[in-house]
């Protein structure tokens, strides 16, 4: 079983990496980009029976800094 965890900075938290990407895109001629938020995707290979609550616990304790980041979990 797989799970994907999508981690993003919360709204209102500055995203210097996203701003650098936006600036670089503009330098390459992609002028229509007004904002970029950069995040990460973590893929987990899980043992059968691992619950979404367990993955949530992993996120809360390690995978996301919940003070400045939010996350979503896709179980599949």
CSV table of C-alpha atoms in Angstrom, one decimal:
chain,number,residue,atom,x,y,z
A,1,UNK,CA,0.0,0.0,0.0
A,2,UNK,CA,1.2,3.5,-0.8
A,3,UNK,CA,0.5,6.9,0.7
A,4,UNK,CA,1.5,10.3,-0.6
A,5,UNK,CA,1.9,13.2,1.7
A,6,UNK,CA,1.8,16.7,0.2
A,7,UNK,CA,3.4,19.3,2.4
A,8,UNK,CA,3.1,23.0,1.7
A,9,UNK,CA,3.9,26.2,3.6
A,10,UNK,CA,0.8,27.7,5.2
A,11,UNK,CA,-0.7,30.8,3.7
A,12,UNK,CA,1.0,33.9,5.1
A,13,UNK,CA,4.4,32.2,5.5
A,14,UNK,CA,7.0,33.6,3.2
A,15,UNK,CA,8.3,31.2,0.5
A,16,UNK,CA,11.7,32.3,-0.7
A,17,UNK,CA,12.2,29.1,-2.8
A,18,UNK,CA,8.9,29.8,-4.5
A,19,UNK,CA,9.8,33.4,-5.1
A,20,UNK,CA,13.2,32.3,-6.6
A,21,UNK,CA,11.4,29.9,-9.0
A,22,UNK,CA,9.0,32.7,-10.0
A,23,UNK,CA,11.9,35.0,-10.7
A,24,UNK,CA,13.7,32.3,-12.7
A,25,UNK,CA,10.6,31.6,-14.8
A,26,UNK,CA,10.3,35.3,-15.6
A,27,UNK,CA,14.0,35.4,-16.6
A,28,UNK,CA,13.3,32.5,-19.0
A,29,UNK,CA,10.4,34.5,-20.6
A,30,UNK,CA,7.5,33.0,-18.8
A,31,UNK,CA,6.0,36.3,-17.8
A,32,UNK,CA,2.5,35.1,-16.9
A,33,UNK,CA,3.5,33.5,-13.6
A,34,UNK,CA,2.4,35.8,-10.7
A,35,UNK,CA,3.2,33.5,-7.8
A,36,UNK,CA,4.8,30.2,-6.9
A,37,UNK,CA,4.4,28.2,-3.8
A,38,UNK,CA,6.9,25.3,-3.5
A,39,UNK,CA,6.2,22.2,-1.4
A,40,UNK,CA,7.2,18.6,-1.2
A,41,UNK,CA,5.7,15.2,-1.9
A,42,UNK,CA,6.7,12.3,0.3
A,43,UNK,CA,5.8,8.8,-0.9
A,44,UNK,CA,5.5,6.1,1.7
A,45,UNK,CA,5.4,2.3,1.0
A,46,UNK,CA,3.3,1.0,3.9
A,47,UNK,CA,2.5,-2.4,5.3
A,48,UNK,CA,-1.0,-3.6,4.7
A,49,UNK,CA,-3.3,-2.4,7.5
A,50,UNK,CA,-1.4,0.8,8.1
A,51,UNK,CA,-4.2,3.4,8.7
A,52,UNK,CA,-4.4,7.0,7.6
A,53,UNK,CA,-4.4,7.9,11.3
A,54,UNK,CA,-0.9,6.4,11.6
A,55,UNK,CA,0.3,8.4,8.6
A,56,UNK,CA,-1.2,11.5,10.2
A,57,UNK,CA,0.7,10.8,13.3
A,58,UNK,CA,3.9,10.4,11.2
A,59,UNK,CA,3.2,13.9,9.7
A,60,UNK,CA,2.5,15.5,13.0
A,61,UNK,CA,5.7,14.1,14.6
A,62,UNK,CA,8.2,14.2,11.7
A,63,UNK,CA,7.2,14.7,8.1
A,64,UNK,CA,5.7,18.3,8.4
A,65,UNK,CA,6.5,21.2,10.6
A,66,UNK,CA,2.9,21.9,11.5
A,67,UNK,CA,3.8,25.4,12.9
A,68,UNK,CA,4.5,26.7,9.3
A,69,UNK,CA,3.4,23.8,7.1
A,70,UNK,CA,0.1,22.1,6.2
A,71,UNK,CA,-0.3,18.7,4.7
A,72,UNK,CA,-2.7,16.4,2.9
A,73,UNK,CA,-2.6,12.6,2.8
A,74,UNK,CA,-3.5,10.5,-0.3
A,75,UNK,CA,-3.9,6.8,0.6
A,76,UNK,CA,-3.8,4.5,-2.3
